[in-house]
mmCIF file of C-alpha atoms in Angstrom:
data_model
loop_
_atom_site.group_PDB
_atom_site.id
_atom_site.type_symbol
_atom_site.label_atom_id
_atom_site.label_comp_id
_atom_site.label_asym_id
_atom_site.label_seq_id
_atom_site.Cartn_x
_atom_site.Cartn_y
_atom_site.Cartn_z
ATOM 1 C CA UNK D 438 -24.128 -17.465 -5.132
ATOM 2 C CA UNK D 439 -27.352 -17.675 -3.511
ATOM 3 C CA UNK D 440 -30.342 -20.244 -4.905
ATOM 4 C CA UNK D 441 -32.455 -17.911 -3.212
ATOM 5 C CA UNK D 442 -32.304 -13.989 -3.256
ATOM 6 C CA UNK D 443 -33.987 -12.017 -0.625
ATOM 7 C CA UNK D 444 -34.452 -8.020 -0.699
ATOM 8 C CA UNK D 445 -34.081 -6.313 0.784
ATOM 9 C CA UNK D 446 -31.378 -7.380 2.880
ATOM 10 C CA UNK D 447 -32.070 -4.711 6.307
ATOM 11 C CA UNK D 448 -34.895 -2.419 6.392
ATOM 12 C CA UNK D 449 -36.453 0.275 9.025
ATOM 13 C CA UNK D 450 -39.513 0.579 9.040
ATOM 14 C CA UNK D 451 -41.899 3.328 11.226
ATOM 15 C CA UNK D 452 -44.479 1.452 13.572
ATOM 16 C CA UNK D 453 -48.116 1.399 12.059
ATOM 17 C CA UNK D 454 -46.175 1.258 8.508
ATOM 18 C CA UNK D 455 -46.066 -1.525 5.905
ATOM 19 C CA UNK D 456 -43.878 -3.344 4.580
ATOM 20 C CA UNK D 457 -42.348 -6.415 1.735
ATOM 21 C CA UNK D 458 -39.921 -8.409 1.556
ATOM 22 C CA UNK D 459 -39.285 -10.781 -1.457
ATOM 23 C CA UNK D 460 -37.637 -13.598 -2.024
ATOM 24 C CA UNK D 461 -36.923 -14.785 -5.457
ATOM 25 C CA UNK D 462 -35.143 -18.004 -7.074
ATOM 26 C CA UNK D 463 -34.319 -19.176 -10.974
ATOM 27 C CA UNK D 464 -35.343 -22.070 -9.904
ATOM 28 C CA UNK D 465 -39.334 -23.073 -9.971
ATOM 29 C CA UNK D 466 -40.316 -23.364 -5.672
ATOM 30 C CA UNK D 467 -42.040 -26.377 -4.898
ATOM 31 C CA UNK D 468 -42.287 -25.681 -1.183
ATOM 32 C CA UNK D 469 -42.111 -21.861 0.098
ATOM 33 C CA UNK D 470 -41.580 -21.501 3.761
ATOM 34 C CA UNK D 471 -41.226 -18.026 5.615
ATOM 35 C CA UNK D 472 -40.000 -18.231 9.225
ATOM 36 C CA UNK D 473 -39.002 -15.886 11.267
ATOM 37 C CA UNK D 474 -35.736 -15.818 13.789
ATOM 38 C CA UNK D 475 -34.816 -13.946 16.368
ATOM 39 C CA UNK D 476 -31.172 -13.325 16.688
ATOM 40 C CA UNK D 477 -29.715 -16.131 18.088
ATOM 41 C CA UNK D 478 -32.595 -18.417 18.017
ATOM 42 C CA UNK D 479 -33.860 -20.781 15.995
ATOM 43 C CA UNK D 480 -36.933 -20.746 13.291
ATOM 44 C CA UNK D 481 -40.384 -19.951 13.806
ATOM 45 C CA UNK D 482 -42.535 -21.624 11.180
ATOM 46 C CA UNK D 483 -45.108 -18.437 9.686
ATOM 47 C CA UNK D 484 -46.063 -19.779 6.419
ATOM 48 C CA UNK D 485 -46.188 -22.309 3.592
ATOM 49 C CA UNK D 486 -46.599 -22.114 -0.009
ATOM 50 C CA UNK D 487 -47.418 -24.759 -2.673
ATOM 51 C CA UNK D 488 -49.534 -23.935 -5.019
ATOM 52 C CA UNK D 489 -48.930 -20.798 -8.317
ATOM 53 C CA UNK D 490 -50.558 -17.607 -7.267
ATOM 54 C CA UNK D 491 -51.271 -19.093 -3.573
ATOM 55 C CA UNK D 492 -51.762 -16.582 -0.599
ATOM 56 C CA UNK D 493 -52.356 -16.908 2.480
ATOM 57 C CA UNK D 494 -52.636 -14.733 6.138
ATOM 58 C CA UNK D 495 -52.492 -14.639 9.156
ATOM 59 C CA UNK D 496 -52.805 -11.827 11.339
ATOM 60 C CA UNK D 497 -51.133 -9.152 9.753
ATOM 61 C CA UNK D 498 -48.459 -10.799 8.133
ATOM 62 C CA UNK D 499 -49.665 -12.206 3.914
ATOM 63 C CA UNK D 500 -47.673 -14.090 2.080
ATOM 64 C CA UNK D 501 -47.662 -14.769 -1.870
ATOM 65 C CA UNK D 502 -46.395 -17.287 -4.439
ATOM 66 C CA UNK D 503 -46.334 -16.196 -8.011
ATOM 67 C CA UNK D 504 -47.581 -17.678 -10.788
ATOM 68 C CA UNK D 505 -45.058 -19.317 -12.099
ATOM 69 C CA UNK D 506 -43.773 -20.365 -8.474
ATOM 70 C CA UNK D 507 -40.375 -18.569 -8.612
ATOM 71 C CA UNK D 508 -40.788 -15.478 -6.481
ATOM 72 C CA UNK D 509 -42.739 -15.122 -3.144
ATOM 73 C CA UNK D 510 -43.384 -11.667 -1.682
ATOM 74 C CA UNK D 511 -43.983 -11.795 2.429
ATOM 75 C CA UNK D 512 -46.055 -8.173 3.108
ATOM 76 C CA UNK D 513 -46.775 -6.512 6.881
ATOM 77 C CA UNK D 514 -49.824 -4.646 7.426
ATOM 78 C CA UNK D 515 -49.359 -2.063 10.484
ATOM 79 C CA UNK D 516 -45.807 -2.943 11.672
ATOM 80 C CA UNK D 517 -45.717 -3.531 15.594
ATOM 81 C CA UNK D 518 -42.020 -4.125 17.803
ATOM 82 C CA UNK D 519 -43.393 -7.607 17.695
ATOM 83 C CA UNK D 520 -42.464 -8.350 13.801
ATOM 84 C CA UNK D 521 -38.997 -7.089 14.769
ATOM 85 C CA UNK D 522 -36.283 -9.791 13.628
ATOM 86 C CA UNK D 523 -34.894 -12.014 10.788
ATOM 87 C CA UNK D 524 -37.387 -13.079 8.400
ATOM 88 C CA UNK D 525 -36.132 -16.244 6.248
ATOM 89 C CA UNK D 526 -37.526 -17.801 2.959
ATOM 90 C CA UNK D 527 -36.594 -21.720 2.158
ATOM 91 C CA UNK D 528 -37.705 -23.749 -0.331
ATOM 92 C CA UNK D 529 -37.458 -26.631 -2.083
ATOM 93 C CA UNK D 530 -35.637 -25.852 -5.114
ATOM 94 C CA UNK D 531 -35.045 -29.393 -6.748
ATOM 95 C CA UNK D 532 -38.224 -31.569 -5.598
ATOM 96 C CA UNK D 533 -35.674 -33.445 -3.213
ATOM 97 C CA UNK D 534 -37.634 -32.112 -0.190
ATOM 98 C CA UNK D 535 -34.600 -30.277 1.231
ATOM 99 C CA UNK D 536 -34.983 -26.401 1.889
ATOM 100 C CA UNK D 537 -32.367 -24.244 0.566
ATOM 101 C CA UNK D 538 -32.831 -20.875 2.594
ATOM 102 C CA UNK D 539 -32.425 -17.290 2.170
ATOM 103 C CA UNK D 540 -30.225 -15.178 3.895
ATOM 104 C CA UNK D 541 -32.351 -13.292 5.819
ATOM 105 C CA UNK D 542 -34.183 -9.938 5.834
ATOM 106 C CA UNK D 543 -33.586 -8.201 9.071
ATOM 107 C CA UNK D 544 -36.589 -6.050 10.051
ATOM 108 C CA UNK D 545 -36.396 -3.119 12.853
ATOM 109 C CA UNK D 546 -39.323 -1.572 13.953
ATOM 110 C CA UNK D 547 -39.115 1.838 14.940
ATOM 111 C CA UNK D 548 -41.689 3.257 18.060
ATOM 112 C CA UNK P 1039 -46.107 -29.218 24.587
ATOM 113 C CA UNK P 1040 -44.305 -31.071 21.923
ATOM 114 C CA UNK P 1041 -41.317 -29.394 20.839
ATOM 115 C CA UNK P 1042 -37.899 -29.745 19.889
ATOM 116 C CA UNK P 1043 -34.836 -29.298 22.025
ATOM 117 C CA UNK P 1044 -31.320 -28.368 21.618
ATOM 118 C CA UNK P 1045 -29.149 -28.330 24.309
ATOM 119 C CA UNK P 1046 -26.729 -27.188 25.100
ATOM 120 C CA UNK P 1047 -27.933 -23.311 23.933
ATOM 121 C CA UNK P 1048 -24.129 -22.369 24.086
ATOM 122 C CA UNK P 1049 -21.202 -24.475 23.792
ATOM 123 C CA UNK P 1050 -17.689 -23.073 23.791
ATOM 124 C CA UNK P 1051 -14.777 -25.504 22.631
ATOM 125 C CA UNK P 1052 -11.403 -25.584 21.880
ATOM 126 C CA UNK P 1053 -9.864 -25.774 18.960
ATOM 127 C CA UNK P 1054 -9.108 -29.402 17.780
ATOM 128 C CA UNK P 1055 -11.412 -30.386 20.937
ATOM 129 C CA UNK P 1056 -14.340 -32.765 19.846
ATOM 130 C CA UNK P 1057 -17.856 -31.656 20.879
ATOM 131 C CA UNK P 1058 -20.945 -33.003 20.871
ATOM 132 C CA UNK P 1059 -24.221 -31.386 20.441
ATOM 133 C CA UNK P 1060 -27.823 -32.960 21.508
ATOM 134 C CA UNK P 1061 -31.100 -32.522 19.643
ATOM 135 C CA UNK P 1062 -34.340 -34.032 20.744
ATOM 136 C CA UNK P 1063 -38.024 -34.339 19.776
ATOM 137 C CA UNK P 1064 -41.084 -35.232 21.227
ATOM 138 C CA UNK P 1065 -42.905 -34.670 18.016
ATOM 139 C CA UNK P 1066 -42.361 -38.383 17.344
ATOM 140 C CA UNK P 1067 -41.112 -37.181 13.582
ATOM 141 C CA UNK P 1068 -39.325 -39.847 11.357
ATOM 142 C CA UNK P 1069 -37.018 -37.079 10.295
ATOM 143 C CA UNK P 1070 -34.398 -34.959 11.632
ATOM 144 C CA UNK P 1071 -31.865 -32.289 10.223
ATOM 145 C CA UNK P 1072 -28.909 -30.424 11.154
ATOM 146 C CA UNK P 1073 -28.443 -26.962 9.358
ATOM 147 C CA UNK P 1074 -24.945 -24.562 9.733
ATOM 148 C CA UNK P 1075 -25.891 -21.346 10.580
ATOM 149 C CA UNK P 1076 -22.964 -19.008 9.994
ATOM 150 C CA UNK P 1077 -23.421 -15.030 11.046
ATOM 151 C CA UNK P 1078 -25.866 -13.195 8.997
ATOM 152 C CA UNK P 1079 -26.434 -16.551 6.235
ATOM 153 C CA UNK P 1080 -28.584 -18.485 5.182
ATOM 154 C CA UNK P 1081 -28.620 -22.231 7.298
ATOM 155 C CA UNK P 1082 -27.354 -25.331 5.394
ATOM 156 C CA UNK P 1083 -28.089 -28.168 5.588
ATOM 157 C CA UNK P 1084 -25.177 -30.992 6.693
ATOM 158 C CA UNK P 1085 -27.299 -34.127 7.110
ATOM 159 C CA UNK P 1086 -30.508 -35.520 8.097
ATOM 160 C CA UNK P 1087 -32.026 -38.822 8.962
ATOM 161 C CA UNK P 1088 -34.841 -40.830 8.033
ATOM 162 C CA UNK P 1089 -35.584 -42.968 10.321
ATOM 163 C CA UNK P 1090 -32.052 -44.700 11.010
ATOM 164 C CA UNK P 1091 -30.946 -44.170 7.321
ATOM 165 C CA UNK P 1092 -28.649 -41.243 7.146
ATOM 166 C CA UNK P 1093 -28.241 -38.946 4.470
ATOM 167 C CA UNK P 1094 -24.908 -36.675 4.093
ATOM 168 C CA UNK P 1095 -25.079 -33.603 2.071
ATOM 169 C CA UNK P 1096 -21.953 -33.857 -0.862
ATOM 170 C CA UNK P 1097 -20.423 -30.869 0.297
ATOM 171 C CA UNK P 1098 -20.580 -31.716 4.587
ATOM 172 C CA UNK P 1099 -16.753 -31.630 5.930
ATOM 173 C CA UNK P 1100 -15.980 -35.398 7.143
ATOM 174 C CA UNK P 1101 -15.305 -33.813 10.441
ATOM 175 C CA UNK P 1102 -18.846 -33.609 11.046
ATOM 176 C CA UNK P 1103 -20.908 -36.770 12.287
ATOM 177 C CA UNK P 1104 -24.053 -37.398 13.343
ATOM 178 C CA UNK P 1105 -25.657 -40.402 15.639
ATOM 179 C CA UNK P 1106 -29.509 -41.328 16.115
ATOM 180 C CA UNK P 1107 -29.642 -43.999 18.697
ATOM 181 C CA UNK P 1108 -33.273 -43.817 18.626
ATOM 182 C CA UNK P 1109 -36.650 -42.208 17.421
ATOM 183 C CA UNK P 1110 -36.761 -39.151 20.146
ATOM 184 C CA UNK P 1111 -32.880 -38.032 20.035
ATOM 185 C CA UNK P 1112 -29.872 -36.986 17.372
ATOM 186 C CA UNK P 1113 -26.352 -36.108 18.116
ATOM 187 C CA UNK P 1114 -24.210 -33.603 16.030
ATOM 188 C CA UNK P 1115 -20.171 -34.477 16.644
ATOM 189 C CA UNK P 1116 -17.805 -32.769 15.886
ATOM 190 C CA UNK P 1117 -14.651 -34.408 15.371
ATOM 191 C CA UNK P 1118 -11.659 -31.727 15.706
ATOM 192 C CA UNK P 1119 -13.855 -28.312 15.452
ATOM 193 C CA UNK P 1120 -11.689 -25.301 13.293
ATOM 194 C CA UNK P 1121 -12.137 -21.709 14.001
ATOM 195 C CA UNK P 1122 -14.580 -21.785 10.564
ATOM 196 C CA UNK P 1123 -17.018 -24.190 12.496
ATOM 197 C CA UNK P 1124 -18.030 -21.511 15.013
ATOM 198 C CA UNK P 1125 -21.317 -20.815 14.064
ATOM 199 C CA UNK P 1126 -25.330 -21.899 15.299
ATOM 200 C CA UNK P 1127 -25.952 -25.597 14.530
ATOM 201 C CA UNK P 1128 -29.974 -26.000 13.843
ATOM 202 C CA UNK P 1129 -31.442 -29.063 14.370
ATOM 203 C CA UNK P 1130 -34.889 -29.788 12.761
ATOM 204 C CA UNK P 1131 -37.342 -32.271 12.335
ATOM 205 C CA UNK P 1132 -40.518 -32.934 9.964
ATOM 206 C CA UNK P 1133 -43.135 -36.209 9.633
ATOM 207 C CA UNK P 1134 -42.285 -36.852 6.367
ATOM 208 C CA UNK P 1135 -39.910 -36.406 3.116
ATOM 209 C CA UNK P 1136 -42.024 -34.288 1.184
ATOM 210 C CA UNK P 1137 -41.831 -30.226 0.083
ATOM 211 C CA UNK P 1138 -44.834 -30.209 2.065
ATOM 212 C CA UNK P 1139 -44.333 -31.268 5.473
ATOM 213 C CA UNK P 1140 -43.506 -28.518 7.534
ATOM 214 C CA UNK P 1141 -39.893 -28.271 9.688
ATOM 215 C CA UNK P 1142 -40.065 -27.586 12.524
ATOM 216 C CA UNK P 1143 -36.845 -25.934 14.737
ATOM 217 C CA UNK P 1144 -35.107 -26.075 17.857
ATOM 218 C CA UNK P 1145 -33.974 -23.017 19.713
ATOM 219 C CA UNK P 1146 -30.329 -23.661 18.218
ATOM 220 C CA UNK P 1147 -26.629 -24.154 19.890
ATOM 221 C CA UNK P 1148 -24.304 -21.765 19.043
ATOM 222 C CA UNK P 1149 -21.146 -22.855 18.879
ATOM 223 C CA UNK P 1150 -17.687 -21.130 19.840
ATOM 224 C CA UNK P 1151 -14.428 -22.349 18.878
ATOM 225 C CA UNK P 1152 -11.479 -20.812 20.935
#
């Protein structure tokens, strides 16, 4: 099974909509990463999370980390063709500094 | 710009044929990883290096190896590549070992196995 869990798995969404992806663990996150990849690329570094109830931004794209640093939510204000492709979470999910990664939520913007 | 490099972007083998794929950095990181990549998962992690010690993941096959001659490059071999090794091989590198130094990623190699 998965250390971490990310829903949804695909989504549509309608350009100019919003939209969240999550990605939760059992296991308390000491780093949260998002990146993003574009099919058959590698990983774009978006944002990283240390700290309970940290959020940051940039551009349109906000990313959270719970309280109790097990779940991080990854929202997109006004969808554009550009935040088409595979958004990843990884984290480090037993202070060992190695990321353990999501599987990916694949995100299709529609004109 | 500083970056990290994978080449080559696509390698197709044969089975049982060893290959060898390149990473390099000019990010001057202590670090470097190699993730597995299989279609529509998550990457995992085989090995990295710190510095010239090298650190093996418990479950990485012993058909994969991995070289660092020196601070800039790292090599991914693969011995005698199976059908189940086709997949995109990540390398990554970081300045530190610590949840809070940031990886960053080549473009990837994906990897065929006929």
């Amino acid at each position: 099974s998965q250390e971490l869990e990310q829903s949804p798995q695909s989504l549509i969404v309608q350009e100019g909509k919003n939209l969240t992806i999550n990605c939760t663990s059992s296991k308390t996150l000491y780093g949260l990463y998002w990146y993003k990849q574009k099919y058959g690329e590698g990983l774009i570094f978006l944002m990283m999370l240390q700290k309970g109830g940290e959020e940051k931004s940039h551009e349109k794209i906000t990313a959270k980390l719970d309280e109790k640093k097990q779940q991080s939510s990854l929202h997109i204000t006004a969808s554009q063709p550009s935040h088409a492709g595979i958004y990843l979470c990884g984290a480090d999910i037993a202070n060992d500094y190695k990321l353990s990664f999501g599987a990916g939520t694949t995100v299709t913007v529609r004109a | 710009d500083a970056m990290v490099i994978q080449n080559p972007r696509y390698q197709v083998t044969q089975f049982g044929k060893p290959v060898t794929l390149s990473c390099s950095q000019t990010l001057n990181h202590n670090v470097m990883y190699w993730y597995q990549q299989k279609s529509s998962q998550a990457p995992k992690l085989l090995f990295h290096y710190y510095d010239k010690d090298f650190n093996n993941e418990a479950d990485t096959p012993d058909n994969f190896q991995s070289r660092r001659p020196n601070t800039s490059f790292c090599f991914l071999d693969i011995r005698s590549p199976g059908l189940g090794d086709a997949a995109m091989y990540l390398c990554a590198t970081s300045s530190g070992l610590a949840s809070y130094n940031e990886q960053f990623f080549g473009p990837g190699t994906r990897l065929t196995v006929l």
